[in-house]
Amino acid sequence: MEYEISPDYLPISPCSLRTNTTVGCDIYLLAKTTIEVRFVLYCRGDAVFDETKKDMLVAQRIKSLFIKKDEQETYFDYLENNFQHIVSDTSIPTDERIKIVHSAATNLVKDLYNDPRSGNVERTKTFANNMVDYVIKDSKAAESLLKLAVHEYYTYTHSVNVAAVGTLFGQDLGLGVNDLKGLCAGILLHDVGKTRISADILNKKGKLTKEEFEIIKKHPEFGIEVLEETGVQFKEERIITLQHHENDDGSGYPYGLKKDEIQPCGKIARIIDVYDALTANRSYKDALRPFAALQEMKDEMFHCFDTELFREFIHFLGPYDPRKRAKISSKRYTTLAR
Ligand SMILES: [Fe+2]
């Protein structure tokens, strides 16, 4: 029998709960009978989720628990605070851990773009640090993350998928841990300046007027203002925010920089940003599949990219196993910002 699950509740993975912690929001079980489905309180928000409760879930083979939707913020805070423990718990299958990372990251990005103040910018940085530490330690995690990011590119977790693709691309290029952390945080933060532009312009369905486009072109500099107001100085994040619309041939904005006037992380961000735009579902056009996006980038926008980096990106994302392929270039990208 098919049941309609209440829109007031959100399913969560039992794997995301650590024993001997309190989650902060009530957790429910779905009880099904032949005549009804009901949510039954399973663990109160202020009660400790202990071994006995966990054993009961395992014994009953419970695959989903539920929280009330209006308490989801509390749950996502819990995930973020327990991130390192969850991702290093080898009893949780890798794919399941990656899904938990995704849901926490998606919530973080939503908060960041709703309220880009220092707390959320710092949360983003901390999250990027943790995520990079995780994918560096666990090559299976990197593989699983890339699989999810490429195959489920159309989902609401899009910007997180793109940050994952960018980070793993950086890893493939041979970047060190600190550069990868800057790259990951920079990709998550890069459009934060758009929060200073009116929604009427950002969401306009028809063609933008010249004046409207001039306003859009200010978002990299607005982004720097936002980062500066947080009082935190992040080198790569600033460069990525400022240079992610600069084109290799000088036709980009805000400064019309060309070739090596653009920093390596700015060049990577340009590629990732276009890939992001083409693979996202927008109100005015359908999303392209990853390989169709690469084709369009090659055919229509080749002048935007650093040729060698773009080739590396095609090989990285292409149909071959990126971890087994031979490097097409002997050049190593040992630093992101000069
Ligand atoms: Fe942008």
mmCIF file of C-alpha atoms and ligand atoms in Angstrom:
data_model
loop_
_atom_site.group_PDB
_atom_site.id
_atom_site.type_symbol
_atom_site.label_atom_id
_atom_site.label_comp_id
_atom_site.label_asym_id
_atom_site.label_seq_id
_atom_site.Cartn_x
_atom_site.Cartn_y
_atom_site.Cartn_z
ATOM 1 C CA MET A 1 0.000 0.000 0.000
ATOM 2 C CA GLU A 2 1.286 3.475 -0.907
ATOM 3 C CA TYR A 3 1.226 6.087 1.803
ATOM 4 C CA GLU A 4 1.518 9.792 1.443
ATOM 5 C CA ILE A 5 4.199 10.975 3.846
ATOM 6 C CA SER A 6 3.344 14.228 5.559
ATOM 7 C CA PRO A 7 4.957 17.337 4.055
ATOM 8 C CA ASP A 8 5.577 18.545 7.620
ATOM 9 C CA TYR A 9 8.253 15.899 8.203
ATOM 10 C CA LEU A 10 11.671 15.355 6.658
ATOM 11 C CA PRO A 11 13.338 11.923 6.372
ATOM 12 C CA ILE A 12 16.859 11.653 7.810
ATOM 13 C CA SER A 13 19.424 8.876 7.757
ATOM 14 C CA PRO A 14 19.782 6.891 11.015
ATOM 15 C CA CYS A 15 23.525 6.725 10.159
ATOM 16 C CA SER A 16 23.792 10.462 10.771
ATOM 17 C CA LEU A 17 23.116 10.041 14.516
ATOM 18 C CA ARG A 18 26.134 9.526 16.784
ATOM 19 C CA THR A 19 25.637 7.530 19.934
ATOM 20 C CA ASN A 20 25.890 9.427 23.219
ATOM 21 C CA THR A 21 24.938 12.771 21.687
ATOM 22 C CA THR A 22 21.781 14.850 21.868
ATOM 23 C CA VAL A 23 20.447 15.981 18.505
ATOM 24 C CA GLY A 24 18.458 18.970 19.751
ATOM 25 C CA CYS A 25 15.250 18.221 17.840
ATOM 26 C CA ASP A 26 12.682 15.461 18.298
ATOM 27 C CA ILE A 27 13.131 12.353 16.140
ATOM 28 C CA TYR A 28 10.221 10.276 14.920
ATOM 29 C CA LEU A 29 9.590 6.808 13.557
ATOM 30 C CA LEU A 30 7.023 6.165 10.886
ATOM 31 C CA ALA A 31 4.474 3.629 12.149
ATOM 32 C CA LYS A 32 2.401 2.020 9.420
ATOM 33 C CA THR A 33 -0.767 0.027 9.940
ATOM 34 C CA THR A 34 -3.279 -1.122 7.343
ATOM 35 C CA ILE A 35 -5.392 1.939 7.960
ATOM 36 C CA GLU A 36 -2.981 4.758 8.722
ATOM 37 C CA VAL A 37 0.566 6.070 8.926
ATOM 38 C CA ARG A 38 1.607 7.905 12.000
ATOM 39 C CA PHE A 39 4.751 9.598 13.246
ATOM 40 C CA VAL A 40 5.702 8.241 16.646
ATOM 41 C CA LEU A 41 8.141 10.113 18.882
ATOM 42 C CA TYR A 42 11.279 7.989 19.057
ATOM 43 C CA CYS A 43 13.914 10.191 20.711
ATOM 44 C CA ARG A 44 13.275 13.579 22.280
ATOM 45 C CA GLY A 45 15.540 16.432 21.258
ATOM 46 C CA ASP A 46 17.042 16.727 24.733
ATOM 47 C CA ALA A 47 17.439 12.956 25.252
ATOM 48 C CA VAL A 48 20.694 11.129 24.631
ATOM 49 C CA PHE A 49 20.750 8.914 21.556
ATOM 50 C CA ASP A 50 22.394 5.904 23.204
ATOM 51 C CA GLU A 51 23.514 2.399 22.209
ATOM 52 C CA THR A 52 20.146 0.890 23.196
ATOM 53 C CA LYS A 53 18.296 3.218 20.836
ATOM 54 C CA LYS A 54 20.792 2.527 18.059
ATOM 55 C CA ASP A 55 20.574 -1.268 18.570
ATOM 56 C CA MET A 56 16.815 -1.076 18.283
ATOM 57 C CA LEU A 57 17.124 0.679 14.895
ATOM 58 C CA VAL A 58 19.552 -1.968 13.645
ATOM 59 C CA ALA A 59 17.424 -4.861 14.949
ATOM 60 C CA GLN A 60 14.289 -3.455 13.288
ATOM 61 C CA ARG A 61 16.189 -2.569 10.091
ATOM 62 C CA ILE A 62 14.918 0.999 10.200
ATOM 63 C CA LYS A 63 16.231 2.847 7.123
ATOM 64 C CA SER A 64 14.653 6.264 7.741
ATOM 65 C CA LEU A 65 13.859 8.416 10.715
ATOM 66 C CA PHE A 66 11.991 11.716 10.566
ATOM 67 C CA ILE A 67 12.247 15.210 11.992
ATOM 68 C CA LYS A 68 9.742 18.037 11.830
ATOM 69 C CA LYS A 69 10.564 20.309 8.903
ATOM 70 C CA ASP A 70 10.421 23.416 11.062
ATOM 71 C CA GLU A 71 13.197 21.938 13.225
ATOM 72 C CA GLN A 72 15.533 21.102 10.357
ATOM 73 C CA GLU A 73 17.951 23.960 11.145
ATOM 74 C CA THR A 74 18.722 22.325 14.488
ATOM 75 C CA TYR A 75 19.382 18.997 12.802
ATOM 76 C CA PHE A 76 21.691 20.525 10.177
ATOM 77 C CA ASP A 77 23.627 22.352 12.907
ATOM 78 C CA TYR A 78 24.024 18.979 14.605
ATOM 79 C CA LEU A 79 25.391 17.465 11.361
ATOM 80 C CA GLU A 80 27.874 20.293 10.919
ATOM 81 C CA ASN A 81 29.069 20.047 14.525
ATOM 82 C CA ASN A 82 29.523 16.287 14.240
ATOM 83 C CA PHE A 83 30.860 16.317 10.707
ATOM 84 C CA GLN A 84 34.308 14.894 11.451
ATOM 85 C CA HIS A 85 32.950 12.044 13.552
ATOM 86 C CA ILE A 86 30.322 11.100 10.987
ATOM 87 C CA VAL A 87 32.712 11.052 8.024
ATOM 88 C CA SER A 88 35.373 9.073 9.868
ATOM 89 C CA ASP A 89 32.899 6.423 11.065
ATOM 90 C CA THR A 90 33.839 3.429 8.912
ATOM 91 C CA SER A 91 30.728 1.536 10.024
ATOM 92 C CA ILE A 92 28.700 3.919 7.809
ATOM 93 C CA PRO A 93 28.865 3.034 4.078
ATOM 94 C CA THR A 94 30.792 5.664 2.060
ATOM 95 C CA ASP A 95 27.805 6.541 -0.147
ATOM 96 C CA GLU A 96 25.716 7.168 2.954
ATOM 97 C CA ARG A 97 28.413 9.402 4.457
ATOM 98 C CA ILE A 98 28.625 11.387 1.230
ATOM 99 C CA LYS A 99 24.847 11.936 1.265
ATOM 100 C CA ILE A 100 25.108 13.282 4.818
ATOM 101 C CA VAL A 101 27.983 15.612 3.788
ATOM 102 C CA HIS A 102 25.815 16.805 0.919
ATOM 103 C CA SER A 103 22.767 17.591 3.003
ATOM 104 C CA ALA A 104 24.845 19.515 5.561
ATOM 105 C CA ALA A 105 26.645 21.457 2.824
ATOM 106 C CA THR A 106 23.448 22.317 0.997
ATOM 107 C CA ASN A 107 21.942 23.739 4.137
ATOM 108 C CA LEU A 108 25.106 25.722 4.790
ATOM 109 C CA VAL A 109 25.107 27.261 1.304
ATOM 110 C CA LYS A 110 21.431 28.168 1.686
ATOM 111 C CA ASP A 111 22.200 29.952 4.977
ATOM 112 C CA LEU A 112 25.240 31.672 3.482
ATOM 113 C CA TYR A 113 23.308 33.148 0.567
ATOM 114 C CA ASN A 114 20.374 34.144 2.787
ATOM 115 C CA ASP A 115 22.582 35.877 5.312
ATOM 116 C CA PRO A 116 26.184 36.311 4.199
ATOM 117 C CA ARG A 117 27.529 37.619 7.493
ATOM 118 C CA SER A 118 30.713 36.578 9.171
ATOM 119 C CA GLY A 119 29.291 33.587 11.065
ATOM 120 C CA ASN A 120 28.125 31.937 7.869
ATOM 121 C CA VAL A 121 31.303 32.820 5.955
ATOM 122 C CA GLU A 122 33.391 31.225 8.711
ATOM 123 C CA ARG A 123 31.105 28.186 8.791
ATOM 124 C CA THR A 124 31.691 27.810 5.042
ATOM 125 C CA LYS A 125 35.462 27.949 5.544
ATOM 126 C CA THR A 126 35.342 25.383 8.347
ATOM 127 C CA PHE A 127 33.132 23.126 6.275
ATOM 128 C CA ALA A 128 35.476 23.383 3.251
ATOM 129 C CA ASN A 129 38.451 22.493 5.489
ATOM 130 C CA ASN A 130 36.666 19.428 6.843
ATOM 131 C CA MET A 131 35.450 18.314 3.445
ATOM 132 C CA VAL A 132 38.935 18.561 1.903
ATOM 133 C CA ASP A 133 40.497 16.668 4.845
ATOM 134 C CA TYR A 134 37.905 13.968 4.327
ATOM 135 C CA VAL A 135 38.303 13.497 0.562
ATOM 136 C CA ILE A 136 42.093 13.543 0.832
ATOM 137 C CA LYS A 137 42.112 10.798 3.437
ATOM 138 C CA ASP A 138 39.569 8.589 1.740
ATOM 139 C CA SER A 139 39.961 8.025 -2.004
ATOM 140 C CA LYS A 140 36.706 6.051 -2.041
ATOM 141 C CA ALA A 141 34.956 9.151 -0.704
ATOM 142 C CA ALA A 142 36.401 11.244 -3.529
ATOM 143 C CA GLU A 143 35.177 8.726 -6.081
ATOM 144 C CA SER A 144 31.750 8.511 -4.490
ATOM 145 C CA LEU A 145 31.465 12.300 -4.278
ATOM 146 C CA LEU A 146 32.395 12.733 -7.922
ATOM 147 C CA LYS A 147 29.940 10.036 -8.993
ATOM 148 C CA LEU A 148 27.151 11.744 -7.098
ATOM 149 C CA ALA A 149 28.176 15.214 -8.294
ATOM 150 C CA VAL A 150 28.222 14.217 -11.963
ATOM 151 C CA HIS A 151 25.205 11.918 -12.028
ATOM 152 C CA GLU A 152 22.946 13.984 -9.827
ATOM 153 C CA TYR A 153 24.118 17.313 -11.180
ATOM 154 C CA TYR A 154 20.563 18.550 -11.609
ATOM 155 C CA THR A 155 19.497 18.311 -7.975
ATOM 156 C CA TYR A 156 19.005 21.073 -5.443
ATOM 157 C CA THR A 157 22.495 20.354 -4.155
ATOM 158 C CA HIS A 158 23.896 21.802 -7.365
ATOM 159 C CA SER A 159 26.302 24.371 -5.923
ATOM 160 C CA VAL A 160 27.682 21.777 -3.538
ATOM 161 C CA ASN A 161 28.172 19.383 -6.453
ATOM 162 C CA VAL A 162 30.063 22.056 -8.331
ATOM 163 C CA ALA A 163 32.291 22.763 -5.307
ATOM 164 C CA ALA A 164 32.975 19.029 -5.114
ATOM 165 C CA VAL A 165 33.864 18.869 -8.823
ATOM 166 C CA GLY A 166 36.160 21.909 -8.412
ATOM 167 C CA THR A 167 37.900 20.500 -5.352
ATOM 168 C CA LEU A 168 38.464 17.094 -6.922
ATOM 169 C CA PHE A 169 39.688 18.764 -10.114
ATOM 170 C CA GLY A 170 42.184 20.714 -7.969
ATOM 171 C CA GLN A 171 43.280 17.490 -6.340
ATOM 172 C CA ASP A 172 43.725 15.941 -9.782
ATOM 173 C CA LEU A 173 45.929 18.894 -10.772
ATOM 174 C CA GLY A 174 48.204 18.127 -7.834
ATOM 175 C CA LEU A 175 47.309 21.047 -5.543
ATOM 176 C CA GLY A 176 48.317 20.857 -1.892
ATOM 177 C CA VAL A 177 45.875 20.616 1.015
ATOM 178 C CA ASN A 178 45.799 24.323 1.881
ATOM 179 C CA ASP A 179 45.205 25.342 -1.729
ATOM 180 C CA LEU A 180 42.398 22.785 -1.999
ATOM 181 C CA LYS A 181 40.750 24.215 1.110
ATOM 182 C CA GLY A 182 40.940 27.727 -0.355
ATOM 183 C CA LEU A 183 39.593 26.471 -3.683
ATOM 184 C CA CYS A 184 36.672 24.613 -2.084
ATOM 185 C CA ALA A 185 35.657 27.536 0.142
ATOM 186 C CA GLY A 186 36.186 29.988 -2.738
ATOM 187 C CA ILE A 187 33.837 28.059 -5.031
ATOM 188 C CA LEU A 188 31.176 27.921 -2.309
ATOM 189 C CA LEU A 189 31.541 31.669 -1.655
ATOM 190 C CA HIS A 190 32.231 33.028 -5.152
ATOM 191 C CA ASP A 191 28.782 34.475 -5.953
ATOM 192 C CA VAL A 192 28.133 35.870 -2.497
ATOM 193 C CA GLY A 193 28.186 39.399 -4.014
ATOM 194 C CA LYS A 194 24.896 38.588 -5.752
ATOM 195 C CA THR A 195 23.215 38.990 -2.371
ATOM 196 C CA ARG A 196 23.724 42.760 -2.928
ATOM 197 C CA ILE A 197 21.761 42.725 -6.205
ATOM 198 C CA SER A 198 17.983 42.912 -6.345
ATOM 199 C CA ALA A 199 16.107 39.659 -6.906
ATOM 200 C CA ASP A 200 14.159 41.368 -9.731
ATOM 201 C CA ILE A 201 17.358 41.599 -11.780
ATOM 202 C CA LEU A 202 18.807 38.243 -10.714
ATOM 203 C CA ASN A 203 15.619 36.332 -11.492
ATOM 204 C CA LYS A 204 14.518 38.306 -14.556
ATOM 205 C CA LYS A 205 13.218 35.921 -17.203
ATOM 206 C CA GLY A 206 13.753 38.040 -20.321
ATOM 207 C CA LYS A 207 16.950 39.604 -21.637
ATOM 208 C CA LEU A 208 18.708 42.002 -19.271
ATOM 209 C CA THR A 209 18.984 45.638 -20.305
ATOM 210 C CA LYS A 210 22.474 47.105 -20.674
ATOM 211 C CA GLU A 211 22.069 48.896 -17.339
ATOM 212 C CA GLU A 212 20.923 45.713 -15.593
ATOM 213 C CA PHE A 213 23.875 43.767 -16.959
ATOM 214 C CA GLU A 214 26.228 46.501 -15.715
ATOM 215 C CA ILE A 215 24.797 45.914 -12.225
ATOM 216 C CA ILE A 216 25.250 42.132 -12.533
ATOM 217 C CA LYS A 217 28.867 42.743 -13.530
ATOM 218 C CA LYS A 218 29.479 44.335 -10.156
ATOM 219 C CA HIS A 219 28.867 41.122 -8.195
ATOM 220 C CA PRO A 220 32.549 40.069 -8.017
ATOM 221 C CA GLU A 221 33.417 43.419 -6.375
ATOM 222 C CA PHE A 222 30.342 43.280 -4.130
ATOM 223 C CA GLY A 223 31.555 39.816 -3.117
ATOM 224 C CA ILE A 224 34.904 41.245 -2.007
ATOM 225 C CA GLU A 225 33.015 43.839 0.069
ATOM 226 C CA VAL A 226 31.037 41.066 1.754
ATOM 227 C CA LEU A 227 34.207 39.097 2.527
ATOM 228 C CA GLU A 228 35.941 42.242 3.806
ATOM 229 C CA GLU A 229 33.042 43.025 6.124
ATOM 230 C CA THR A 230 33.504 39.647 7.764
ATOM 231 C CA GLY A 231 36.927 40.875 8.854
ATOM 232 C CA VAL A 232 38.537 37.668 7.659
ATOM 233 C CA GLN A 233 41.282 37.636 5.051
ATOM 234 C CA PHE A 234 41.217 34.572 2.824
ATOM 235 C CA LYS A 235 43.578 34.842 -0.132
ATOM 236 C CA GLU A 236 42.248 32.243 -2.571
ATOM 237 C CA GLU A 237 38.616 32.933 -1.691
ATOM 238 C CA ARG A 238 39.095 36.623 -2.488
ATOM 239 C CA ILE A 239 40.780 35.919 -5.822
ATOM 240 C CA ILE A 240 38.135 33.381 -6.835
ATOM 241 C CA THR A 241 35.337 35.790 -5.889
ATOM 242 C CA LEU A 242 36.938 38.647 -7.822
ATOM 243 C CA GLN A 243 38.237 36.794 -10.901
ATOM 244 C CA HIS A 244 35.676 34.078 -11.668
ATOM 245 C CA HIS A 245 34.259 36.054 -14.635
ATOM 246 C CA GLU A 246 37.602 37.068 -16.165
ATOM 247 C CA ASN A 247 38.217 35.486 -19.594
ATOM 248 C CA ASP A 248 41.547 34.286 -20.953
ATOM 249 C CA ASP A 249 41.241 36.648 -23.975
ATOM 250 C CA GLY A 250 40.487 39.717 -21.837
ATOM 251 C CA SER A 251 36.759 39.873 -22.673
ATOM 252 C CA GLY A 252 35.567 39.139 -19.119
ATOM 253 C CA TYR A 253 34.737 41.330 -16.126
ATOM 254 C CA PRO A 254 35.210 43.251 -13.841
ATOM 255 C CA TYR A 255 38.727 44.236 -15.011
ATOM 256 C CA GLY A 256 39.142 42.573 -18.421
ATOM 257 C CA LEU A 257 42.271 40.757 -17.231
ATOM 258 C CA LYS A 258 43.833 38.317 -19.664
ATOM 259 C CA LYS A 259 46.043 35.228 -19.633
ATOM 260 C CA ASP A 260 48.551 35.280 -16.789
ATOM 261 C CA GLU A 261 47.138 38.481 -15.340
ATOM 262 C CA ILE A 262 44.523 36.044 -14.019
ATOM 263 C CA GLN A 263 45.686 33.961 -11.064
ATOM 264 C CA PRO A 264 45.609 30.147 -11.379
ATOM 265 C CA CYS A 265 42.667 29.850 -8.959
ATOM 266 C CA GLY A 266 40.787 32.524 -10.951
ATOM 267 C CA LYS A 267 41.326 30.463 -14.124
ATOM 268 C CA ILE A 268 40.072 27.298 -12.441
ATOM 269 C CA ALA A 269 37.079 29.197 -11.021
ATOM 270 C CA ARG A 270 36.162 30.504 -14.515
ATOM 271 C CA ILE A 271 35.980 26.941 -15.856
ATOM 272 C CA ILE A 272 34.028 25.706 -12.841
ATOM 273 C CA ASP A 273 31.648 28.683 -12.947
ATOM 274 C CA VAL A 274 30.704 28.118 -16.601
ATOM 275 C CA TYR A 275 30.322 24.396 -15.974
ATOM 276 C CA ASP A 276 28.095 25.348 -13.025
ATOM 277 C CA ALA A 277 25.924 27.675 -15.144
ATOM 278 C CA LEU A 278 25.455 25.163 -17.957
ATOM 279 C CA THR A 279 24.630 22.184 -15.734
ATOM 280 C CA ALA A 280 22.228 24.051 -13.421
ATOM 281 C CA ASN A 281 18.480 24.112 -13.900
ATOM 282 C CA ARG A 282 17.546 27.727 -14.528
ATOM 283 C CA SER A 283 14.109 29.205 -14.919
ATOM 284 C CA TYR A 284 14.866 30.134 -18.538
ATOM 285 C CA LYS A 285 16.628 27.035 -19.798
ATOM 286 C CA ASP A 286 17.099 23.336 -19.158
ATOM 287 C CA ALA A 287 20.247 22.011 -17.556
ATOM 288 C CA LEU A 288 22.776 20.315 -19.809
ATOM 289 C CA ARG A 289 24.270 16.961 -18.919
ATOM 290 C CA PRO A 290 27.943 17.207 -17.887
ATOM 291 C CA PHE A 291 29.364 15.965 -21.161
ATOM 292 C CA ALA A 292 27.056 18.151 -23.270
ATOM 293 C CA ALA A 293 28.198 21.090 -21.107
ATOM 294 C CA LEU A 294 31.848 20.285 -21.843
ATOM 295 C CA GLN A 295 31.034 20.168 -25.569
ATOM 296 C CA GLU A 296 29.340 23.575 -25.457
ATOM 297 C CA MET A 297 32.231 25.029 -23.456
ATOM 298 C CA LYS A 298 34.644 23.758 -26.106
ATOM 299 C CA ASP A 299 32.564 24.902 -29.097
ATOM 300 C CA GLU A 300 31.223 28.243 -27.888
ATOM 301 C CA MET A 301 33.385 29.499 -25.053
ATOM 302 C CA PHE A 302 36.886 28.262 -25.662
ATOM 303 C CA HIS A 303 38.228 31.834 -25.602
ATOM 304 C CA CYS A 304 37.143 32.165 -21.962
ATOM 305 C CA PHE A 305 39.489 29.533 -20.612
ATOM 306 C CA ASP A 306 43.144 28.838 -20.097
ATOM 307 C CA THR A 307 43.660 26.263 -22.848
ATOM 308 C CA GLU A 308 45.820 23.873 -20.875
ATOM 309 C CA LEU A 309 43.619 23.944 -17.763
ATOM 310 C CA PHE A 310 40.498 23.422 -19.861
ATOM 311 C CA ARG A 311 42.057 20.355 -21.508
ATOM 312 C CA GLU A 312 42.899 19.044 -18.062
ATOM 313 C CA PHE A 313 39.281 19.599 -17.018
ATOM 314 C CA ILE A 314 37.915 17.692 -20.018
ATOM 315 C CA HIS A 315 40.222 14.791 -19.234
ATOM 316 C CA PHE A 316 39.341 14.948 -15.563
ATOM 317 C CA LEU A 317 35.588 14.859 -16.166
ATOM 318 C CA GLY A 318 35.737 12.827 -19.345
ATOM 319 C CA PRO A 319 34.655 9.220 -19.727
ATOM 320 C CA TYR A 320 37.934 7.833 -18.444
ATOM 321 C CA ASP A 321 38.641 7.079 -14.812
ATOM 322 C CA PRO A 322 40.324 10.326 -13.756
ATOM 323 C CA ARG A 323 42.458 8.585 -11.195
ATOM 324 C CA LYS A 324 43.880 6.143 -13.728
ATOM 325 C CA ARG A 325 44.457 8.426 -16.681
ATOM 326 C CA ALA A 326 47.889 9.665 -17.598
ATOM 327 C CA LYS A 327 48.407 13.397 -17.093
ATOM 328 C CA ILE A 328 48.236 15.216 -20.401
ATOM 329 C CA SER A 329 50.564 17.839 -19.102
ATOM 330 C CA SER A 330 53.748 17.566 -17.151
ATOM 331 C CA LYS A 331 52.990 20.964 -15.588
ATOM 332 C CA ARG A 332 52.012 20.712 -11.938
ATOM 333 C CA TYR A 333 49.803 23.342 -10.421
ATOM 334 C CA THR A 334 51.655 23.660 -7.183
ATOM 335 C CA THR A 335 50.120 26.944 -6.153
ATOM 336 C CA LEU A 336 46.822 28.691 -6.664
ATOM 337 C CA ALA A 337 47.682 32.273 -5.943
ATOM 338 C CA ARG A 338 50.859 34.148 -6.657
HETATM 339 FE FE FE B 1 29.450 34.933 -10.692
#
